[in-house]
Amino acid sequence: MPPKKKAVAAAAAVPAPAPIEEDVPMDDAPAPTATENEVEANEENGDEADAEKDDDVVSVFDEEQRIRILPGSSDTAASFEFMKEDHTLGNSLRYIIMKNPDVEFCGYSIPHPSEALMNIRIQTYGTTAVEALEKGLTDLMDLCDVVADKFCKAREEYTASPMA
């Protein structure tokens, strides 16, 4: 019976949960406040930030880095980590890279389904793994362009033809 007394005493020591706040309409919600770092960054950039907001130009350098080389890589064998990617890019990129005659092995994996990460491993005979990845990405983009062009032409032909 002593364990029950300890369990009761431990349960009594747990603080009561905080009261749950009620939902409020978005009009009544407080406006988000900027953190100190954001305020300092805005003060430093001042006129530059305002000029960028006026232009509708998107800079490539504003995006985060989404590909990195994993440790333990050599020139001809490397593993790459793609952030915010899944089987859609992984399988198609693996297929295109394996079409390259300089590539000995290419495989991809998704380490865990709840993380938006995709790893791809490339081993080559002579060229570097980075060159094989770059060639695979450009070949995949070219293939997507061809498919998009054929789709647009077929759609135009379909919409131009009289309905029977």
Coordinates of N, CA and C in Angstrom, one line a residue:
M1 N 0.8 -1.2 0.0 CA 0.0 0.0 0.0 C 0.8 1.3 0.0
P2 N 2.1 1.3 0.5 CA 2.9 2.5 0.5 C 3.0 3.1 -0.9
P3 N 3.2 2.4 -2.0 CA 3.3 3.0 -3.3 C 2.1 3.9 -3.7
K4 N 0.9 3.5 -3.2 CA -0.3 4.3 -3.5 C -0.2 5.6 -2.9
K5 N 0.3 5.7 -1.6 CA 0.4 7.0 -0.9 C 1.4 7.9 -1.6
K6 N 2.5 7.3 -2.2 CA 3.5 8.1 -2.9 C 2.9 8.7 -4.2
A7 N 2.1 7.8 -4.8 CA 1.5 8.3 -6.1 C 0.5 9.4 -5.8
V8 N -0.3 9.3 -4.7 CA -1.3 10.3 -4.4 C -0.5 11.6 -4.0
A9 N 0.6 11.5 -3.3 CA 1.3 12.7 -2.9 C 2.0 13.3 -4.1
A10 N 2.5 12.5 -5.1 CA 3.0 13.1 -6.3 C 2.0 13.7 -7.1
A11 N 0.8 13.2 -7.2 CA -0.3 13.8 -8.0 C -0.7 15.1 -7.3
A12 N -0.7 15.2 -6.0 CA -1.1 16.4 -5.4 C 0.0 17.5 -5.6
A13 N 1.2 17.2 -5.9 CA 2.3 18.2 -6.1 C 2.2 18.8 -7.5
V14 N 1.5 18.2 -8.4 CA 1.4 18.7 -9.8 C 0.6 19.9 -9.8
P15 N 1.1 21.0 -10.4 CA 0.4 22.3 -10.4 C -0.9 22.2 -11.3
A16 N -1.8 23.0 -11.0 CA -3.1 23.0 -11.8 C -2.8 23.5 -13.2
P17 N -3.4 23.0 -14.2 CA -3.2 23.6 -15.6 C -3.6 25.0 -15.7
A18 N -2.9 25.8 -16.5 CA -3.3 27.2 -16.7 C -4.6 27.3 -17.4
P19 N -5.4 28.3 -17.1 CA -6.7 28.4 -17.7 C -6.6 28.6 -19.2
I20 N -7.5 28.1 -20.0 CA -7.5 28.1 -21.4 C -8.1 29.4 -21.9
E21 N -7.4 30.2 -22.7 CA -7.9 31.4 -23.2 C -8.9 31.1 -24.3
E22 N -9.9 32.0 -24.4 CA -10.9 31.8 -25.4 C -10.4 32.4 -26.8
D23 N -10.9 31.8 -27.9 CA -10.6 32.3 -29.2 C -11.2 33.7 -29.3
V24 N -10.4 34.6 -30.0 CA -10.9 35.9 -30.3 C -11.0 36.1 -31.8
P25 N -11.9 36.9 -32.4 CA -11.9 37.1 -33.8 C -10.5 37.8 -34.2
M26 N -10.2 37.6 -35.5 CA -8.9 38.1 -36.0 C -8.8 39.6 -35.9
D27 N -10.0 40.3 -36.0 CA -10.0 41.8 -35.9 C -9.6 42.2 -34.5
D28 N -9.9 41.4 -33.4 CA -9.6 41.8 -32.1 C -8.3 41.3 -31.6
A29 N -7.6 40.4 -32.4 CA -6.3 39.9 -32.0 C -5.2 40.9 -32.0
P30 N -4.3 40.9 -31.1 CA -3.2 41.9 -31.0 C -2.3 41.7 -32.2
A31 N -1.8 42.8 -32.7 CA -0.9 42.8 -33.9 C 0.5 42.2 -33.4
P32 N 1.1 41.4 -34.3 CA 2.4 40.8 -34.0 C 3.4 41.9 -33.8
T33 N 4.3 41.7 -32.8 CA 5.4 42.7 -32.6 C 6.7 42.1 -33.1
A34 N 7.5 43.0 -33.6 CA 8.8 42.6 -34.1 C 9.8 42.3 -32.9
T35 N 10.6 41.4 -33.1 CA 11.7 41.1 -32.1 C 12.8 42.1 -32.2
E36 N 13.6 42.2 -31.2 CA 14.7 43.2 -31.2 C 15.6 43.0 -32.4
N37 N 15.9 41.8 -32.8 CA 16.8 41.5 -33.9 C 16.1 42.1 -35.2
E38 N 14.8 41.9 -35.4 CA 14.2 42.4 -36.6 C 14.2 43.9 -36.6
V39 N 14.0 44.5 -35.5 CA 14.0 46.0 -35.4 C 15.3 46.5 -35.8
E40 N 16.4 45.9 -35.2 CA 17.8 46.3 -35.5 C 18.1 46.1 -37.0
A41 N 17.7 45.0 -37.5 CA 17.9 44.7 -39.0 C 17.2 45.8 -39.8
N42 N 16.0 46.1 -39.5 CA 15.2 47.1 -40.2 C 15.9 48.5 -40.1
E43 N 16.4 48.8 -38.9 CA 17.0 50.1 -38.8 C 18.3 50.2 -39.6
E44 N 19.1 49.1 -39.6 CA 20.3 49.1 -40.4 C 20.0 49.2 -41.9
N45 N 19.0 48.4 -42.4 CA 18.8 48.4 -43.8 C 18.0 49.6 -44.3
G46 N 17.2 50.2 -43.4 CA 16.4 51.4 -43.6 C 15.9 51.6 -45.1
D47 N 16.6 52.4 -45.8 CA 16.1 52.8 -47.2 C 16.2 51.6 -48.1
E48 N 17.2 50.7 -47.9 CA 17.3 49.5 -48.8 C 16.1 48.7 -48.7
A49 N 15.6 48.4 -47.5 CA 14.4 47.6 -47.4 C 13.2 48.2 -48.0
D50 N 13.0 49.5 -47.9 CA 11.9 50.2 -48.5 C 12.0 50.1 -50.1
A51 N 13.2 50.2 -50.6 CA 13.4 50.1 -52.0 C 13.1 48.7 -52.6
E52 N 13.5 47.7 -51.8 CA 13.2 46.4 -52.2 C 11.7 46.0 -52.2
K53 N 11.0 46.6 -51.2 CA 9.5 46.4 -51.1 C 8.8 47.0 -52.3
D54 N 9.3 48.1 -52.8 CA 8.7 48.8 -54.0 C 8.9 48.0 -55.2
D55 N 10.0 47.3 -55.4 CA 10.3 46.6 -56.6 C 9.7 45.2 -56.4
D56 N 9.2 44.6 -57.5 CA 8.7 43.3 -57.5 C 9.7 42.2 -57.9
V57 N 11.0 42.5 -57.8 CA 12.1 41.7 -58.1 C 12.4 40.8 -57.0
V58 N 12.5 39.5 -57.2 CA 12.8 38.5 -56.2 C 14.3 38.1 -56.4
S59 N 15.0 38.2 -55.4 CA 16.5 37.9 -55.5 C 16.7 36.4 -55.2
V60 N 17.5 35.8 -55.9 CA 17.9 34.4 -55.7 C 18.6 34.3 -54.3
F61 N 19.3 35.3 -53.9 CA 20.1 35.2 -52.7 C 19.3 35.4 -51.4
D62 N 18.0 35.7 -51.6 CA 17.1 35.8 -50.4 C 16.7 34.5 -49.9
E63 N 16.7 33.5 -50.7 CA 16.3 32.1 -50.3 C 17.3 31.4 -49.5
E64 N 16.8 30.5 -48.7 CA 17.7 29.8 -47.8 C 18.4 28.7 -48.7
Q65 N 19.6 28.2 -48.2 CA 20.3 27.2 -48.9 C 19.6 25.8 -48.6
R66 N 19.2 25.1 -49.7 CA 18.4 23.9 -49.5 C 19.1 22.7 -49.8
I67 N 20.4 22.8 -50.3 CA 21.2 21.6 -50.6 C 22.5 21.7 -49.8
R68 N 22.9 20.6 -49.2 CA 24.3 20.6 -48.6 C 24.9 19.2 -48.8
I69 N 26.2 19.2 -48.8 CA 27.0 18.0 -49.0 C 27.2 17.4 -47.6
L70 N 26.8 16.2 -47.4 CA 27.0 15.6 -46.1 C 28.4 15.2 -45.8
P71 N 28.9 15.2 -44.6 CA 30.3 14.8 -44.3 C 30.6 13.4 -44.7
G72 N 31.9 13.2 -45.0 CA 32.4 11.9 -45.4 C 32.4 11.7 -46.9
S73 N 32.3 12.8 -47.6 CA 32.2 12.7 -49.1 C 33.6 12.9 -49.7
S74 N 33.8 12.2 -50.9 CA 35.0 12.4 -51.7 C 34.6 13.1 -53.0
D75 N 35.6 13.2 -53.9 CA 35.3 13.8 -55.2 C 34.3 13.0 -56.0
T76 N 34.5 11.7 -56.0 CA 33.7 10.8 -56.9 C 32.6 10.1 -56.1
A77 N 32.4 10.3 -54.8 CA 31.3 9.7 -54.1 C 30.9 10.7 -53.0
A78 N 29.6 11.1 -53.1 CA 29.1 12.1 -52.2 C 27.7 11.9 -51.9
S79 N 27.3 12.3 -50.7 CA 25.9 12.3 -50.3 C 25.4 13.7 -50.1
F80 N 24.2 14.1 -50.6 CA 23.7 15.4 -50.6 C 22.4 15.4 -49.8
E81 N 22.1 16.4 -49.1 CA 20.9 16.5 -48.3 C 20.1 17.7 -48.9
F82 N 18.8 17.4 -49.3 CA 17.9 18.4 -49.9 C 16.9 18.7 -48.8
M83 N 16.7 19.9 -48.5 CA 15.7 20.3 -47.5 C 14.4 20.7 -48.2
K84 N 13.3 20.3 -47.6 CA 12.0 20.6 -48.1 C 11.7 19.9 -49.5
E85 N 12.2 18.7 -49.6 CA 12.0 17.8 -50.8 C 11.5 16.4 -50.3
D86 N 10.9 15.7 -51.3 CA 10.4 14.4 -50.9 C 10.6 13.4 -52.1
H87 N 9.8 12.4 -52.2 CA 10.0 11.3 -53.2 C 9.8 11.9 -54.6
T88 N 9.0 12.9 -54.8 CA 8.8 13.5 -56.1 C 10.1 13.9 -56.8
L89 N 10.9 14.6 -56.1 CA 12.2 15.0 -56.7 C 13.2 13.8 -56.6
G90 N 13.2 13.1 -55.5 CA 14.1 12.1 -55.2 C 14.1 11.0 -56.3
N91 N 13.0 10.5 -56.6 CA 12.9 9.4 -57.5 C 13.2 9.8 -59.0
S92 N 12.7 11.0 -59.3 CA 12.9 11.5 -60.7 C 14.4 11.9 -60.9
L93 N 15.0 12.5 -59.9 CA 16.4 12.9 -60.0 C 17.3 11.6 -60.0
R94 N 17.0 10.7 -59.2 CA 17.7 9.4 -59.2 C 17.7 8.8 -60.6
Y95 N 16.5 8.7 -61.2 CA 16.3 8.1 -62.5 C 17.2 8.9 -63.6
I96 N 17.1 10.2 -63.6 CA 17.9 11.0 -64.6 C 19.4 10.8 -64.3
I97 N 19.8 10.9 -63.1 CA 21.2 10.8 -62.8 C 21.8 9.4 -63.2
M98 N 21.0 8.3 -63.0 CA 21.4 7.0 -63.4 C 21.5 6.8 -64.9
K99 N 20.9 7.7 -65.7 CA 21.0 7.7 -67.2 C 22.4 8.1 -67.6
N100 N 23.1 8.9 -66.8 CA 24.4 9.4 -67.1 C 25.4 8.2 -67.1
P101 N 26.2 8.0 -68.2 CA 27.1 6.8 -68.2 C 28.3 6.9 -67.3
D102 N 28.6 8.1 -66.8 CA 29.7 8.3 -65.8 C 29.3 8.0 -64.4
V103 N 28.0 7.7 -64.1 CA 27.5 7.4 -62.8 C 27.5 5.9 -62.5
E104 N 28.2 5.5 -61.5 CA 28.2 4.1 -61.1 C 27.0 3.8 -60.2
F105 N 26.6 4.7 -59.3 CA 25.5 4.4 -58.4 C 24.8 5.7 -58.0
C106 N 23.5 5.7 -57.9 CA 22.7 6.8 -57.4 C 21.5 6.2 -56.7
G107 N 21.3 6.7 -55.5 CA 20.1 6.3 -54.7 C 19.7 7.4 -53.8
Y108 N 18.4 7.4 -53.4 CA 17.9 8.4 -52.5 C 17.2 7.8 -51.4
S109 N 17.0 8.5 -50.3 CA 16.3 8.0 -49.2 C 15.6 9.2 -48.5
I110 N 14.5 8.9 -47.8 CA 13.8 9.9 -47.0 C 14.1 9.4 -45.5
P111 N 15.0 10.1 -44.8 CA 15.3 9.6 -43.5 C 14.1 9.3 -42.5
H112 N 13.2 10.2 -42.5 CA 12.0 10.0 -41.7 C 10.8 10.7 -42.3
P113 N 9.6 10.1 -42.4 CA 8.5 10.7 -43.1 C 8.0 12.1 -42.5
S114 N 8.3 12.3 -41.2 CA 7.8 13.6 -40.6 C 8.8 14.7 -40.9
E115 N 10.0 14.5 -41.4 CA 10.9 15.5 -41.7 C 11.0 15.7 -43.2
A116 N 11.0 17.0 -43.7 CA 11.0 17.3 -45.1 C 12.5 17.3 -45.6
L117 N 13.1 16.1 -45.5 CA 14.5 16.0 -45.9 C 14.6 14.8 -46.9
M118 N 15.5 15.0 -47.9 CA 15.7 13.9 -48.8 C 17.2 13.8 -49.0
N119 N 17.8 12.6 -48.9 CA 19.2 12.4 -49.1 C 19.4 11.7 -50.4
I120 N 20.4 12.1 -51.1 CA 20.8 11.4 -52.4 C 22.3 11.1 -52.4
R121 N 22.6 9.9 -52.8 CA 24.0 9.4 -52.8 C 24.4 9.2 -54.2
I122 N 25.5 9.7 -54.6 CA 26.0 9.6 -56.0 C 27.5 9.1 -56.0
Q123 N 27.7 8.1 -56.8 CA 29.1 7.6 -56.9 C 29.4 7.5 -58.4
T124 N 30.5 8.1 -58.8 CA 30.8 8.2 -60.2 C 32.1 7.4 -60.6
Y125 N 32.3 7.2 -61.9 CA 33.5 6.5 -62.4 C 34.7 7.5 -62.5
G126 N 34.4 8.7 -63.2 CA 35.5 9.6 -63.5 C 35.2 11.0 -63.0
T127 N 34.0 11.5 -63.3 CA 33.6 12.9 -63.0 C 33.4 13.0 -61.5
T128 N 33.2 14.2 -61.1 CA 32.9 14.4 -59.7 C 31.4 14.2 -59.4
A129 N 31.1 13.9 -58.2 CA 29.6 13.7 -57.8 C 28.9 15.0 -57.9
V130 N 29.5 16.2 -57.7 CA 28.8 17.5 -57.8 C 28.5 17.7 -59.2
E131 N 29.4 17.4 -60.2 CA 29.1 17.6 -61.6 C 28.0 16.7 -62.0
A132 N 27.9 15.5 -61.5 CA 26.9 14.6 -61.9 C 25.5 15.1 -61.4
L133 N 25.5 15.6 -60.2 CA 24.3 16.2 -59.6 C 23.8 17.4 -60.4
E134 N 24.8 18.3 -60.8 CA 24.4 19.5 -61.6 C 23.8 19.1 -62.9
K135 N 24.5 18.1 -63.6 CA 24.0 17.6 -64.9 C 22.6 17.0 -64.7
G136 N 22.4 16.2 -63.7 CA 21.1 15.6 -63.4 C 20.0 16.6 -63.2
L137 N 20.3 17.7 -62.5 CA 19.3 18.7 -62.2 C 19.0 19.5 -63.5
T138 N 20.0 19.8 -64.4 CA 19.7 20.5 -65.6 C 19.0 19.6 -66.6
D139 N 19.4 18.3 -66.7 CA 18.6 17.4 -67.5 C 17.2 17.2 -67.1
L140 N 17.0 17.2 -65.8 CA 15.6 17.0 -65.3 C 14.8 18.3 -65.6
M141 N 15.4 19.5 -65.5 CA 14.7 20.7 -65.9 C 14.4 20.7 -67.3
D142 N 15.3 20.3 -68.2 CA 15.1 20.2 -69.6 C 13.9 19.3 -69.9
L143 N 13.9 18.1 -69.3 CA 12.8 17.1 -69.5 C 11.5 17.7 -69.1
C144 N 11.4 18.5 -67.9 CA 10.2 19.1 -67.5 C 9.7 20.1 -68.5
D145 N 10.7 20.9 -69.1 CA 10.3 21.9 -70.1 C 9.7 21.2 -71.3
V146 N 10.2 20.1 -71.8 CA 9.7 19.4 -72.9 C 8.3 18.9 -72.6
V147 N 8.1 18.3 -71.4 CA 6.8 17.8 -71.1 C 5.8 19.0 -71.0
A148 N 6.1 20.1 -70.4 CA 5.2 21.2 -70.3 C 4.9 21.8 -71.7
D149 N 5.9 21.8 -72.6 CA 5.6 22.3 -74.0 C 4.6 21.4 -74.7
K150 N 4.8 20.1 -74.6 CA 3.9 19.1 -75.2 C 2.6 19.2 -74.7
F151 N 2.5 19.4 -73.4 CA 1.1 19.5 -72.7 C 0.4 20.7 -73.2
C152 N 1.1 21.9 -73.3 CA 0.5 23.1 -73.7 C 0.0 23.0 -75.2
K153 N 0.8 22.4 -76.0 CA 0.4 22.2 -77.4 C -0.8 21.3 -77.5
A154 N -0.8 20.2 -76.8 CA -1.9 19.3 -76.8 C -3.2 20.0 -76.3
R155 N -3.1 20.8 -75.3 CA -4.2 21.5 -74.7 C -4.8 22.5 -75.7
E156 N -3.9 23.2 -76.4 CA -4.3 24.2 -77.4 C -5.0 23.5 -78.6
E157 N -4.5 22.3 -79.0 CA -5.1 21.6 -80.1 C -6.5 21.1 -79.7
Y158 N -6.6 20.7 -78.4 CA -7.9 20.2 -77.9 C -8.9 21.3 -77.8
T159 N -8.5 22.5 -77.3 CA -9.5 23.6 -77.2 C -9.8 24.2 -78.5
A160 N -8.9 24.1 -79.5 CA -9.2 24.6 -80.9 C -10.1 23.7 -81.7
S161 N -10.1 22.4 -81.4 CA -10.9 21.5 -82.2 C -12.4 21.7 -81.8
P162 N -13.3 21.6 -82.8 CA -14.7 21.7 -82.6 C -15.2 20.5 -81.8
M163 N -16.1 20.8 -80.9 CA -16.7 19.7 -80.1 C -17.7 19.0 -80.9
A164 N -17.7 17.6 -80.9 CA -18.7 16.9 -81.7 C -19.9 16.6 -80.9

